[in-house]
Structure formats: C-alpha cells, structure tokens
Short mmCIF file of C-alpha atoms and ligand atoms in Angstrom, two decimals:
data_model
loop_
_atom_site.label_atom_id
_atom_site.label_comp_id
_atom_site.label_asym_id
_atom_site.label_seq_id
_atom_site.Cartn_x
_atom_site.Cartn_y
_atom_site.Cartn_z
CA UNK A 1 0.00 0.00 0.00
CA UNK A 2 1.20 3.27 -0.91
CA UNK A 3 1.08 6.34 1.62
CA UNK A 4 -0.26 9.59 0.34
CA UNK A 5 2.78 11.83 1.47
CA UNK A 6 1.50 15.05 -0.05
CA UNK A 7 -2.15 16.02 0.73
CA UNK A 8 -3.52 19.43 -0.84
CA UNK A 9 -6.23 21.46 0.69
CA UNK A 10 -7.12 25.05 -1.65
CA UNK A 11 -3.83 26.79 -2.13
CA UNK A 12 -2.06 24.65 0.82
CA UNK A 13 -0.06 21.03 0.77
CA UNK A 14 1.01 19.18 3.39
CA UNK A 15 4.23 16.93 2.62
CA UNK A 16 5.32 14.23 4.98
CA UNK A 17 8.73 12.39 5.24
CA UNK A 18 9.65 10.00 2.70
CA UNK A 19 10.56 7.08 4.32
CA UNK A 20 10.98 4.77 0.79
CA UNK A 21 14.20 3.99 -1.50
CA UNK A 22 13.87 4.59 -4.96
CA UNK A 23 15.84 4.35 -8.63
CA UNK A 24 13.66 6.36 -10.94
CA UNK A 25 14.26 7.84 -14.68
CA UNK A 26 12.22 10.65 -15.51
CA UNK A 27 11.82 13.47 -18.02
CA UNK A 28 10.43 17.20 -17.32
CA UNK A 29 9.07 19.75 -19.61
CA UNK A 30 10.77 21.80 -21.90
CA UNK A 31 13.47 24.09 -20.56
CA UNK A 32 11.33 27.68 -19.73
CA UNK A 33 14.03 30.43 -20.67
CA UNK A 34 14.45 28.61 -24.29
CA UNK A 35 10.55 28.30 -24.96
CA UNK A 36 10.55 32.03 -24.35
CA UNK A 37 12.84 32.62 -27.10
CA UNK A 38 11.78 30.01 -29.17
CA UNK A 39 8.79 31.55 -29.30
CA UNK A 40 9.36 34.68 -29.74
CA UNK A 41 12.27 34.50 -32.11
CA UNK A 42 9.81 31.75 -34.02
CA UNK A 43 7.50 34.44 -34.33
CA UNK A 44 9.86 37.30 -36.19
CA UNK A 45 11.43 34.32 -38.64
CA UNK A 46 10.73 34.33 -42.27
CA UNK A 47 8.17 31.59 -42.56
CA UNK A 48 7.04 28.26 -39.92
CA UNK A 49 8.94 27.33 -37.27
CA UNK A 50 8.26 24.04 -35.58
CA UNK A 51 8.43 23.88 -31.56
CA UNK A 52 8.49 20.44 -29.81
CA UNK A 53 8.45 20.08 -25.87
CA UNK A 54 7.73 23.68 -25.51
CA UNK A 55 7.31 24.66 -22.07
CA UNK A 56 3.17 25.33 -21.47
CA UNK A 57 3.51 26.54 -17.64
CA UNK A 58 1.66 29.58 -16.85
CA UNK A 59 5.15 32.00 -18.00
CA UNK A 60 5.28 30.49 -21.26
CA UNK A 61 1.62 30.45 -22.35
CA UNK A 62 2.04 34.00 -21.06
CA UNK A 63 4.83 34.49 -24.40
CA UNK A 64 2.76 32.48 -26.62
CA UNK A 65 -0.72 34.76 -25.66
CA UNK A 66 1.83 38.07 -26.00
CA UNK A 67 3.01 37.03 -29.48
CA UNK A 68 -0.74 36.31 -30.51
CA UNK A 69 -2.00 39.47 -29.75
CA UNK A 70 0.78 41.14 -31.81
CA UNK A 71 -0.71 39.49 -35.29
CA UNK A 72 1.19 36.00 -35.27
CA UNK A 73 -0.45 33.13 -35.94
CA UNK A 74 0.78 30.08 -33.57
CA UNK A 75 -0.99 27.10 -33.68
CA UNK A 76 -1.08 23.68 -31.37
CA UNK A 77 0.10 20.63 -33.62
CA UNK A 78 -1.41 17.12 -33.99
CA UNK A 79 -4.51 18.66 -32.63
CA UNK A 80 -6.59 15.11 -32.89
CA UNK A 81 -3.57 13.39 -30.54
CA UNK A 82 -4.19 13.34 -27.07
CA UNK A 83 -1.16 12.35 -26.25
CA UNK A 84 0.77 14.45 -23.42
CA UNK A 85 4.16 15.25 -25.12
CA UNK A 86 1.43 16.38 -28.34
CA UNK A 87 0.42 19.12 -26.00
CA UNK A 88 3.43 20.54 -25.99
CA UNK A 89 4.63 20.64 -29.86
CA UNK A 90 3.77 23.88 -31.73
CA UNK A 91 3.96 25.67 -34.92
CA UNK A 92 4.29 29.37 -35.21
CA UNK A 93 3.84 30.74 -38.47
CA UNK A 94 6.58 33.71 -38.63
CA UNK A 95 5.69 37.00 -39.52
CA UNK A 96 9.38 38.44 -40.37
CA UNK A 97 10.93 41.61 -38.42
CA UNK A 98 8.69 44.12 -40.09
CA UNK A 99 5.00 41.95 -39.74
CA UNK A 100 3.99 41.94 -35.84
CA UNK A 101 0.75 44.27 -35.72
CA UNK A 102 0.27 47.14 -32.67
CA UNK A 103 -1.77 45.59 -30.12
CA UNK A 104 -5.24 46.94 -29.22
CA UNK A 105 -5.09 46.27 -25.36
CA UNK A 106 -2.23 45.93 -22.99
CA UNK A 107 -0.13 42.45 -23.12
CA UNK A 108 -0.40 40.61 -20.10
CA UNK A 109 3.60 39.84 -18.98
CA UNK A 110 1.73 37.41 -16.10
CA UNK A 111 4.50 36.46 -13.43
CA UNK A 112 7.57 36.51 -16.00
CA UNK A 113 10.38 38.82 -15.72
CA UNK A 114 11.79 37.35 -18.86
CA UNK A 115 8.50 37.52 -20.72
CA UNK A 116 8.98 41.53 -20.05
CA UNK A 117 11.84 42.29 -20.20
CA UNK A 118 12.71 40.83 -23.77
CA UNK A 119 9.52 41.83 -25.69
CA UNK A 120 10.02 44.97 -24.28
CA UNK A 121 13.54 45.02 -26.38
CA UNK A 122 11.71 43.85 -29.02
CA UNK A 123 9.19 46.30 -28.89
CA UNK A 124 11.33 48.71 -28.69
CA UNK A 125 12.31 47.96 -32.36
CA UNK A 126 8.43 48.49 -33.71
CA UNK A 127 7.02 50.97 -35.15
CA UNK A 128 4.30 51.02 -32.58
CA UNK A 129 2.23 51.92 -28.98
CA UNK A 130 1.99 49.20 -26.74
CA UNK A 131 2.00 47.97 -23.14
CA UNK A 132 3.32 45.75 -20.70
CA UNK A 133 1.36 44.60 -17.11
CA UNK A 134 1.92 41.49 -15.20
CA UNK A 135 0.65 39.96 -12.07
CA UNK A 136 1.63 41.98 -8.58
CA UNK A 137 4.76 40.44 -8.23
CA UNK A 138 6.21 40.83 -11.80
CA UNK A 139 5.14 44.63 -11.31
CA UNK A 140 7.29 44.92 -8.57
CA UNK A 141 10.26 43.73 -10.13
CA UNK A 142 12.83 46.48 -11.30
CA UNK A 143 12.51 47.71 -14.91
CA UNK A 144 15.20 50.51 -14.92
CA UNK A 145 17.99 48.12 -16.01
CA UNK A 146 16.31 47.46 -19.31
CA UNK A 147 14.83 51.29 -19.36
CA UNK A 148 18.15 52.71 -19.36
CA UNK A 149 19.87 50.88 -22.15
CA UNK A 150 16.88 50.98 -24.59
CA UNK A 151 16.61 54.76 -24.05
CA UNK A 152 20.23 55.19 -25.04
CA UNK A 153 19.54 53.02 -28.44
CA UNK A 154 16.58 55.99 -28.41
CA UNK A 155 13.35 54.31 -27.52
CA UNK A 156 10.78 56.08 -26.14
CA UNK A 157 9.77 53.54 -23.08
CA UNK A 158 8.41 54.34 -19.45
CA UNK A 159 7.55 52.84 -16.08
CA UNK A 160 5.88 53.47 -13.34
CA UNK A 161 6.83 54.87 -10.08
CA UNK A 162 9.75 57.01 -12.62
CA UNK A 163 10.96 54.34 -14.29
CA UNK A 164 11.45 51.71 -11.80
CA UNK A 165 8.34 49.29 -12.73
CA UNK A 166 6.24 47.98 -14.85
CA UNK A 167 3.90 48.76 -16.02
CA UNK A 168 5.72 49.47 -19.18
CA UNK A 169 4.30 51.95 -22.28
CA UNK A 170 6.75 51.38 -24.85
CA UNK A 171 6.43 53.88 -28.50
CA UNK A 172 8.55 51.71 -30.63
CA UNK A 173 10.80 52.64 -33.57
CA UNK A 174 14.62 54.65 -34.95
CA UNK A 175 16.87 52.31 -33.12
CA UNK A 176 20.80 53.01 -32.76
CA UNK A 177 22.95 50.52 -32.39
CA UNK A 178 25.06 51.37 -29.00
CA UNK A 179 28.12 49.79 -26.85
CA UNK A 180 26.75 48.67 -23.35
CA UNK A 181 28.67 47.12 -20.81
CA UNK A 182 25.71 45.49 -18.36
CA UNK A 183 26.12 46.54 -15.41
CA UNK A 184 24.44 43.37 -13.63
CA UNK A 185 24.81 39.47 -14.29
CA UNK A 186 21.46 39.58 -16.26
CA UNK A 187 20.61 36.99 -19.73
CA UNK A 188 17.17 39.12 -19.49
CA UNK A 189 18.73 42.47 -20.03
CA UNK A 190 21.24 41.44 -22.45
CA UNK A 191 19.01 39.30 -24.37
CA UNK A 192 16.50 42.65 -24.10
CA UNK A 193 19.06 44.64 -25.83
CA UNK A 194 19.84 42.02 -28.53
CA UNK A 195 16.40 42.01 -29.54
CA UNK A 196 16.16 45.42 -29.89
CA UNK A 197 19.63 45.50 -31.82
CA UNK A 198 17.88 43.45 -34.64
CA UNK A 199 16.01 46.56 -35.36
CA UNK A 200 19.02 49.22 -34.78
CA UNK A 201 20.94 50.75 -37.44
CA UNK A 202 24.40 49.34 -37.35
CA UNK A 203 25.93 47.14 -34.98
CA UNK A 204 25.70 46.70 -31.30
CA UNK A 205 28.28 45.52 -29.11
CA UNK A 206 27.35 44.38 -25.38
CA UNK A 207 30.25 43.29 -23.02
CA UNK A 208 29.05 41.46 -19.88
CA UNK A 209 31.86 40.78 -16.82
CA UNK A 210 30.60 37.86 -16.72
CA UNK A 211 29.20 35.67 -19.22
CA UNK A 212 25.44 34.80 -18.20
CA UNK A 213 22.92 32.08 -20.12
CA UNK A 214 23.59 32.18 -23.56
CA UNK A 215 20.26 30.77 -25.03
CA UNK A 216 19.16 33.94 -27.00
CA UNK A 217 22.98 33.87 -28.85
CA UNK A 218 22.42 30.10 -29.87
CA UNK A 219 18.59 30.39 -31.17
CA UNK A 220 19.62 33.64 -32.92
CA UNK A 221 22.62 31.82 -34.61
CA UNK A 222 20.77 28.41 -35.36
CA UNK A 223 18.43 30.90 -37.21
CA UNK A 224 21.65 31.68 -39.12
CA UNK A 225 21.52 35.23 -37.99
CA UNK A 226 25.00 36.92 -37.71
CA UNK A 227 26.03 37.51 -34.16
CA UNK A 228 29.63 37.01 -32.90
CA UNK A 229 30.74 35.99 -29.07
CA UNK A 230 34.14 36.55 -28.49
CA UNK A 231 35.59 35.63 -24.14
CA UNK A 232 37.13 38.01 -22.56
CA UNK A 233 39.91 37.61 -20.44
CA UNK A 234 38.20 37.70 -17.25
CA UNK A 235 35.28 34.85 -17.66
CA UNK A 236 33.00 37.72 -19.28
CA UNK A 237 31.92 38.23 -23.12
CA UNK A 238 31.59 40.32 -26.02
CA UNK A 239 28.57 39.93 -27.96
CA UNK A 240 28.09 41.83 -31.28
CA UNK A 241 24.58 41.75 -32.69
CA UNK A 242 24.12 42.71 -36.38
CA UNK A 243 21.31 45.47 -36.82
CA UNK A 244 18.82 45.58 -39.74
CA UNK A 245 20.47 42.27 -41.48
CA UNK A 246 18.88 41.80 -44.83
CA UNK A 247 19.19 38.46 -44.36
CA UNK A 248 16.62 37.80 -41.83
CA UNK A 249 15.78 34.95 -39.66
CA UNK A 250 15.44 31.46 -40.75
CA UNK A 251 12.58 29.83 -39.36
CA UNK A 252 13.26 26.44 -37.39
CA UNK A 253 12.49 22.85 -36.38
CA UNK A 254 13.41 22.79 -32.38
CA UNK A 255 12.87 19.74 -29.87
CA UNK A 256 13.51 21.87 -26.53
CA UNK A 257 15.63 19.89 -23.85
CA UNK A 258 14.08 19.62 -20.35
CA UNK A 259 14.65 22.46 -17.75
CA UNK A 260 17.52 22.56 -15.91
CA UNK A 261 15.90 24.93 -13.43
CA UNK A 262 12.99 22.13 -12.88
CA UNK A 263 15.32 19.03 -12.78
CA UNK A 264 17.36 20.42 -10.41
CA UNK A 265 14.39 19.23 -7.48
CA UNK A 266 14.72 15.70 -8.50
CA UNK A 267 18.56 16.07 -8.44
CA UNK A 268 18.02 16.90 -4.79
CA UNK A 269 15.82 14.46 -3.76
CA UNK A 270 17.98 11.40 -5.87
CA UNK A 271 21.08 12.82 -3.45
CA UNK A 272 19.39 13.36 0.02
CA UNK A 273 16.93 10.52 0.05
CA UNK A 274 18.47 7.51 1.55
CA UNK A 275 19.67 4.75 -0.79
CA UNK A 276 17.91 6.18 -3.85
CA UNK A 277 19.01 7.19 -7.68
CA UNK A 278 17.41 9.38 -10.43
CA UNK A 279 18.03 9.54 -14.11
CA UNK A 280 16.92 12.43 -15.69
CA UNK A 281 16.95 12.46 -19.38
CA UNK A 282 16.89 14.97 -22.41
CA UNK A 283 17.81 18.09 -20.35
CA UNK A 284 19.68 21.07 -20.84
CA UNK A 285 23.20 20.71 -20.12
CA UNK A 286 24.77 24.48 -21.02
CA UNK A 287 27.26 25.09 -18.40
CA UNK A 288 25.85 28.59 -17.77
CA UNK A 289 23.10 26.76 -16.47
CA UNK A 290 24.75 23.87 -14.45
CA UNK A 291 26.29 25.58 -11.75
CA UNK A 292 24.77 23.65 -9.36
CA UNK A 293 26.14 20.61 -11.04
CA UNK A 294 29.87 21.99 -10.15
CA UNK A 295 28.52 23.14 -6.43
CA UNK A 296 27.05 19.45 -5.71
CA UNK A 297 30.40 17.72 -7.27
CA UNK A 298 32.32 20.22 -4.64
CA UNK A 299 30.59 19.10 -1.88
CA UNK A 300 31.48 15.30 -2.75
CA UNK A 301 28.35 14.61 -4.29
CA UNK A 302 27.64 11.72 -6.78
CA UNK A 303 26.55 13.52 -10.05
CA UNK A 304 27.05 11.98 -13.50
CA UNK A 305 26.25 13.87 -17.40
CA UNK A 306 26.09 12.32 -20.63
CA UNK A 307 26.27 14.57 -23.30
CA UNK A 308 23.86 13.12 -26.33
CA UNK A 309 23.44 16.46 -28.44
CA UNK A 310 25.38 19.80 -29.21
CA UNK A 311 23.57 22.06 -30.94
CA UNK A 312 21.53 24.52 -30.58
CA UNK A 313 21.91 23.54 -27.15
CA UNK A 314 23.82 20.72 -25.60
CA UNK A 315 21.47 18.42 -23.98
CA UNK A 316 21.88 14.74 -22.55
CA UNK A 317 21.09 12.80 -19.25
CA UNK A 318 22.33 13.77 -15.52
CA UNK A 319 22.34 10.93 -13.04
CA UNK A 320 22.50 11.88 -9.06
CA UNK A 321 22.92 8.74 -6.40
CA UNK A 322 22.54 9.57 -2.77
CA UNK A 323 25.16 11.12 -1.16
CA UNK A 324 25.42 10.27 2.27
CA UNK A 325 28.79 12.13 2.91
CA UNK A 326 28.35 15.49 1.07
CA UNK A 327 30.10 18.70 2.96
CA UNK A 328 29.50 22.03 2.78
CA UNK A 329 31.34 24.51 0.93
CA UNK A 330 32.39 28.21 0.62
CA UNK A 331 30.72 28.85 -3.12
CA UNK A 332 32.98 30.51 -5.29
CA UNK A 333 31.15 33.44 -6.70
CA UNK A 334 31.88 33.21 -10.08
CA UNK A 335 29.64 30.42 -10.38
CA UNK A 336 26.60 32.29 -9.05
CA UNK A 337 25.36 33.03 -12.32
CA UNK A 338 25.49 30.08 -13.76
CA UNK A 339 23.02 28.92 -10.80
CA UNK A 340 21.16 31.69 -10.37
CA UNK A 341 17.73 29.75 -10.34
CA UNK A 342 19.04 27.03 -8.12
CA UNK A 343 19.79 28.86 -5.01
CA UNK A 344 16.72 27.88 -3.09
CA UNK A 345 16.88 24.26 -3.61
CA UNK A 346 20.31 24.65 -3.33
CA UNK A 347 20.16 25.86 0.64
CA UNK A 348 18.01 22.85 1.12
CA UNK A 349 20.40 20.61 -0.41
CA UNK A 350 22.93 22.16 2.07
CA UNK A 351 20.93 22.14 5.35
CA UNK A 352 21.47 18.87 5.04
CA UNK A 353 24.88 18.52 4.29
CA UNK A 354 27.83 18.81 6.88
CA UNK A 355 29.21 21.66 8.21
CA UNK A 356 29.22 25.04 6.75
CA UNK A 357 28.01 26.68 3.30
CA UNK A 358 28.50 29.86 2.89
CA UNK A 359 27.02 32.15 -0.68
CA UNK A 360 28.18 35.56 -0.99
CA UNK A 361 27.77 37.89 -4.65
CA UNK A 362 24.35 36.67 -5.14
CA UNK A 363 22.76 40.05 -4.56
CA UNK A 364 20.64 39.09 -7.84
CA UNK A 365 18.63 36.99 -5.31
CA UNK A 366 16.80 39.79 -3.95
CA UNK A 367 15.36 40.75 -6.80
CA UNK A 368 13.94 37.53 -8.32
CA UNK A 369 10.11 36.29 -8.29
CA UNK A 370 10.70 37.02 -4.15
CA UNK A 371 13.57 38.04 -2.34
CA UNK A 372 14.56 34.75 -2.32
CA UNK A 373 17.22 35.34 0.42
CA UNK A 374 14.60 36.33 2.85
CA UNK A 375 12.29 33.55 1.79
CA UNK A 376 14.51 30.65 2.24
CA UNK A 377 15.77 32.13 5.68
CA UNK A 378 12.57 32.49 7.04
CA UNK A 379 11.75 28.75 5.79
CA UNK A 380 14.36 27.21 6.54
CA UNK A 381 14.25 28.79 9.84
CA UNK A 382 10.83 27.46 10.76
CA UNK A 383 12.16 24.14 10.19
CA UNK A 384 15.36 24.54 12.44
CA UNK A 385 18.17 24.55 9.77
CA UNK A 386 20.65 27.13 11.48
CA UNK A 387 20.88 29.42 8.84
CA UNK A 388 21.95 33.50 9.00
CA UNK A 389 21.00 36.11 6.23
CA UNK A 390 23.99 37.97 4.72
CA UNK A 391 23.36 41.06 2.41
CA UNK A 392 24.34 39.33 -0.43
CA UNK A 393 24.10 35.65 0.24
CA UNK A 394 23.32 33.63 3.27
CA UNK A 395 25.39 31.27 5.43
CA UNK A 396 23.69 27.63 6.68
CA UNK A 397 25.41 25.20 9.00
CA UNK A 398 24.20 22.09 7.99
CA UNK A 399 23.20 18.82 10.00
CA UNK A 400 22.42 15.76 8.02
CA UNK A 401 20.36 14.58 10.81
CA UNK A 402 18.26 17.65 10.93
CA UNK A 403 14.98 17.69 12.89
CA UNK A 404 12.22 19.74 13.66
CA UNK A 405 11.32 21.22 17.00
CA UNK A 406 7.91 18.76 17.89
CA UNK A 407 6.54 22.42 19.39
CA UNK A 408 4.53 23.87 16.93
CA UNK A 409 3.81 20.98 14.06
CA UNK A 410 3.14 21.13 10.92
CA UNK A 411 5.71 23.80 10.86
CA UNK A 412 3.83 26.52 8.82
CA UNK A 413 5.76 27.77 5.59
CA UNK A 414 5.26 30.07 3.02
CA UNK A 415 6.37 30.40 -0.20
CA UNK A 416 6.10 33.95 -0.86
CA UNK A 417 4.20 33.36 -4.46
CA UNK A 418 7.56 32.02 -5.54
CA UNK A 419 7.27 29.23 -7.38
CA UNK A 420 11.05 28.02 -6.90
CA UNK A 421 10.46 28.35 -3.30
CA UNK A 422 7.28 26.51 -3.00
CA UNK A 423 9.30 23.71 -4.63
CA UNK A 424 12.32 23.78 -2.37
CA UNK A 425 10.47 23.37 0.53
CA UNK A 426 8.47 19.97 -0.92
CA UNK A 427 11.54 18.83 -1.29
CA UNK A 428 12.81 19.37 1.97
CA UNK A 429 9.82 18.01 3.82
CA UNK A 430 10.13 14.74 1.81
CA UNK A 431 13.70 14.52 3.50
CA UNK A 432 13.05 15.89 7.21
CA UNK A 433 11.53 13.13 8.37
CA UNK A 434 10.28 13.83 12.33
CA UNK A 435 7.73 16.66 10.52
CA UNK A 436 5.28 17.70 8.58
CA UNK A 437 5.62 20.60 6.79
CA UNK A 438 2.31 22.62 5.60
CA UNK A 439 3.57 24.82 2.62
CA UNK A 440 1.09 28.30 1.56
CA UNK A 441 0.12 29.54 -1.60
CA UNK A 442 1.67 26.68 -3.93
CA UNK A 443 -0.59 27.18 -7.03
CA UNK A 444 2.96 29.64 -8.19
CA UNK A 445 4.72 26.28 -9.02
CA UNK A 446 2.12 26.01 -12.32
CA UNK A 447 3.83 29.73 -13.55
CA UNK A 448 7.40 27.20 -13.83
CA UNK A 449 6.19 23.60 -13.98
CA UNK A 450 2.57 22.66 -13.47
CA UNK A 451 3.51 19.00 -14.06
CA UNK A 452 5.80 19.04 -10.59
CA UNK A 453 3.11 16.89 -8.35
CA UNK A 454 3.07 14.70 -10.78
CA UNK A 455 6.69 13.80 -11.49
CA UNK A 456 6.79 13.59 -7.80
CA UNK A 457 4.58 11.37 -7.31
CA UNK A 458 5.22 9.17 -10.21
CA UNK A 459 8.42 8.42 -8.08
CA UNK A 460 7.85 8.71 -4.55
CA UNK A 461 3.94 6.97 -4.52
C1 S3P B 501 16.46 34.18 -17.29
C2 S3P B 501 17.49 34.85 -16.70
C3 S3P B 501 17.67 34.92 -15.25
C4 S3P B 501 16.86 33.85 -14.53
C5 S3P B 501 15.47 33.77 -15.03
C6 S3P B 501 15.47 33.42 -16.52
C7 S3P B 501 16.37 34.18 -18.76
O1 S3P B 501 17.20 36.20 -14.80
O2 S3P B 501 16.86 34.11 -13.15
O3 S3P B 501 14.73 32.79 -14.34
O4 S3P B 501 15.59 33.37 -19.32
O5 S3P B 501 17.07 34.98 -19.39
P1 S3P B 501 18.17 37.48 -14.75
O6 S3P B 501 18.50 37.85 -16.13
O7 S3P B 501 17.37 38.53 -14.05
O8 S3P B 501 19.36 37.03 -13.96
#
C-alpha cells in the first residue's frame, strides 16, 4: 500500500517524510528560458517554425498569448492526438521583423520577468504603442535596467513609479545601435538589448563581466543570424549583434531539452533521500546553467552527465545517487550566475549537508520572483536549519540529521508566491523526516512547472 505523502487542501499542501528507496528515470518539460525565445524568435522568422516540448507553464503560455495578440499566428500541432508530449509541440507561423501588428489592449507579462523584459527590447524595435502589465509580483520587479539601455539606443519607453516598474508603455521605432557594458549578471537584459539590436541601425556591441545564459545567442545563430561571441579575459563576453540584417531569420524545427531549473528538485531528492538514484533524461546541459552541477560535485556529491546532443543547445542525461557524505562549501562566486535559479533548492540541499556553506555575490537573489534570500531564511528557519541572512548571500550550517522542533507541528511555511520556493520546501519536507511541513500559496509552481506533483509522485507513490 502506498502512503499519500503530499495532501492538498485550496492553495495549501502538506508533505510528509519519505521514508521509501527509490531508482527512478524521468523526463520534465521543456526548458522555460528557451521556450521564451523560441517563441518569440519563431514568431519574427521568415516563414514556420516548428516547436516540440515547448514549455506550457503559466510563463510560457504568457509568451505564446503576448506574441498572438501582436498578429502571429501560432498554432497547437497534432490537434486530434491526445497524447501528453502532443500538448506541448507547436507551430508558429513567422511573420518576419517588419510583420507583428500594434496591439489593441495591454499584453499581459503574467509572473515573468523574462516575458517583459525581452519583448520589451523587441518592442522597442516596432514601429508602434503598446504595453506591458503582469501579475503583482512581476510589477514589482525592477525595470530601470532594461529602461536605461533601450533609451540610449533611443526608444521612447516608461515605467511606473519614474521608471522603476512595470507597467511598461513602450512607443517603438529609430533604433541606434550602442556599446553597453551590463552593469548586472542579467541573460534578461542582455538578451533585451539584442532584440532590440535586430532593429538598430548598425551594430551593437554588449560586453558582460561575466558571461550569463547564452540561449538567446544560440537560437539567434541556429536561425543563421549573424552575431559574434568573443571571451574576454576575465570569464565575461563580447557579444556583437548585427542590426537591420537583410538576411533575416530562418525559421526552425526545435525539440527543446528539459529544464535545468525544474530538474534540479529531482537532483536533490535522488542525493538526500536515503539509498535512492534518479536519471533524468533529455535536459539542458549548457554550463551557464549547471552551476549547481559543479557546487554538488564540490561538496562530494555523486553527479554523473552524458552529453547526447550539441547544438543549438547541448542536452543529454544527468544521473544523481545519494550522497550520504556530502560537505559544505564556501561557493565561489563566479559560479553564481550560472546557478542563479538554483539557489533555493540549493540551501536545502545544504541544510542537510555537513558543516558550513556559505554564498556571498548573489545580490541578484533579492530581486527575483521574491527576495529569495529572505524567503529561504525564514523557511528554513521554521524548520530549524541554522541558517543566518547575509546582504548578499546567506550562510547555513548544515546537520544531516536535521529535525524539527515537535513544538509547533506542521511547521507553517510560506512560499512567498515564488514558485522556486514553493518547490524547495516539498523537497525538503520529503527529506526531514520527524515533521510535517504545511507549505502556503503553492498554485505559483504552475507559472514554472505545473507537471511538478506529478513527477513527484510518479516516483515517490
Ligand atoms: C532568465 C534569466 C535569469 C533567470 C530567469 C530566466 C532568462 O534572470 O533568473 O529565471 O531566461 O534569461 P536574470 O536575467 O534577471 O538574472
């Protein structure tokens, strides 16, 4: 008989300790950052692309509405299959640079800072009034570091509260190309300005100190578009977008790899659940997204990639076994970027672990769907982990044999409406196994992954 270990009530689960050993392979959805682009680069190519796997949580469907209201024509394939992977394979019939219509009401960005800020780049570009709202959180989040760049190509944008948040009114239109060093580790706002370079008149160079996910630079060269990354020295890049090529954008046939960002739960369980393995196949496996990959291996972990494709993206199978010895570690910063989204499940992974972790330079943190430092702290907290916010980073001492304080059970969490949270903390009740752990407002985890329960349950039931 099989124990129901996660029991939902309205916006509320409660997750119990997982007391069984397990060797699972699974697959999740298509990577969310690439089914942005795919999607919107799809839609500005020069006849049909083909999308399969594309992402369809909440943040996604959020690109794919955006993109219909501005005249493009994206359809659902093999509409008579009901198959689930069918769900999830598209075709978007391209409109070129020149063909996406103004839109008569205001696009709905939902909960996605990446939805925003590129289409506002793009936007930018177009000869048109339009503009930009999301949910309460996403209008909270900070616009001026797009703001500032596209006003010095010479768009005429806005946001409220002087420029600081959405929403967004952007008059499109007489793009210059311009140098721009970004001044934080952002993909959004350097894949914001390389959308709007396509539309600039001559070239535009962007240097970033350090070199952040490069998903917009691989679609955009796939498509055969001309756009050149050279390394710097110091671990950053140079990327120089054409503007105004003749040439266009070749539209594409795309099977999107699985999410890092959504895999990287099930690596966690597969190394802190007792005895216990997980395969996870056909995901992303760009090192500017696998940071955590080169954390976990640093704190002795068991972590194993097979590389089984290259291009546009380099995809293959991770395997994680349980890691009954792993220690924790002083992160080097430079890797922060490159696990930007991980950070949550990555302070669960290391309340567990021994000894002391310690993240510094991730100031970025503050600024995501919640302030994610002040999330997990207060979470993890509730649950005992001995854990101490720093101003740019926090520091845990871990105990693998972690319990909860009996006073006071379920221990009541929250997850702030952050879907990455929300996650974190399933995860961690599965492992602390004296408690139960009643986790708030969990309906977020659909904006990322809506197929999450499921997965989980397909291996822990
Ligand atoms: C993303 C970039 C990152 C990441 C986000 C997705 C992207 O944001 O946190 O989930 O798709 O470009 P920042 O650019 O704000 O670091």
């Amino acid at each position: 008989m099989t124990q129901d270990l996660l029991k939902f009530n309205n916006d509320k689960v409660l997750v119990e300790g997982l007391s069984k050993e397990f060797s699972a392979e699974i697959e999740v959805p298509g990577d969310k950052s690439i089914s942005h682009r795919a999607v919107m680069l799809g839609s500005i190519a020069d006849g049909n692309s083909s999308i399969y796997n594309l992402s369809v949580s909440g943040d996604n469907l959020a690109t794919v509405a955006a993109f219909r209201k501005l005249g493009v024509n994206i359809k659902k394939q093999n509409k008579k299959e009901k198959s689930a992977s069918s769900k999830k394979d598209f075709i978007i019939e391209g409109v070129g640079f020149y063909g996406l219509k103004e839109p008569k009401s205001v696009i709905n960005t939902s909960n996605s800072g990446t939805l925003t800020r590129l289409i506002a780049g793009m936007l930018a570009g177009n000869d048109f009034f339009s503009v930009l709202s999301g949910d309460k959180y996403l209008n909270s989040r900070p616009m001026r570091r797009i703001i500032e760049p596209l006003r010095l190509m010479g768009a005429k944008i806005s946001g409220r509260d002087g420029d600081a948040y959405p929403p967004l009114a952007v008059s499109g239109g007489g793009l210059q190309s311009i140098f721009y060093e970004v001044p934080v580790p952002s993909a959004q706002v350097k894949s914001c300005i390389m959308l709007a370079a396509l539309y600039a008149e001559g070239d535009t160079v962007i240097y970033e100190s350090k070199a952040t996910r490069d998903h917009t630079e691989n679609l955009l060269k796939f498509q055969g578009y001309p756009v050149i990354v050279e390394d710097s020295s110091s671990g950053g890049s140079f990327i120089t977008v054409k503007g105004r090529y003749a040439g266009g954008l070749n539209p594409f046939d795309f099977r999107i790899p699985g999410d890092f960002s959504s895999a990287a739960f099930f690596i966690a369980l597969g190394i802190l659940n007792k005895n216990s393995e997980i395969t996870i196949k056909n995901i992303i496996i760009n090192e500017k997204r696998t940071g955590l990959l080169k954390a976990l291996k640093m704190m002795g972990a068991d972590v194993d990639t097979v590389i089984k494709s290259t291009s546009p993206e380099t995809a293959g199978d991770i395997r994680v076994k349980y890691s009954d010895s792993i220690k924790g570690i002083t992160l080097p910063p430079e890797i922060v970027p490159d696990m930007i989204d991980e950070f949550p499940v990555f302070a669960v992974i290391a309340s567990f672990a021994e000894g002391k972790t310690t993240v510094t330079g991730a100031n970025e943190l503050r600024v995501k769907e919640s302030d994610r430092i002040k999330s997990m702290v207060y979470n993890l907290n509730a649950i005992g982990v001995d854990i101490k916010e720093l101003e740019d980073g926090f520091e845990i001492n871990g105990n693998p044999d972690l319990k909860c304080a009996e006073k006071g059970l379920p221990k009541k969490l929250n997850s702030f409406g952050d879907h990455r949270i929300a996650m974190s903390m399933v995860i961690a009740g599965l492992i602390l196994k004296n408690a139960k752990l009643e986790i708030k407002d969990i309906n977020c985890i659909n904006t990322s992954f809506p197929e999450f329960f499921d997965t989980l349950n397909s291996i822990i039931k």
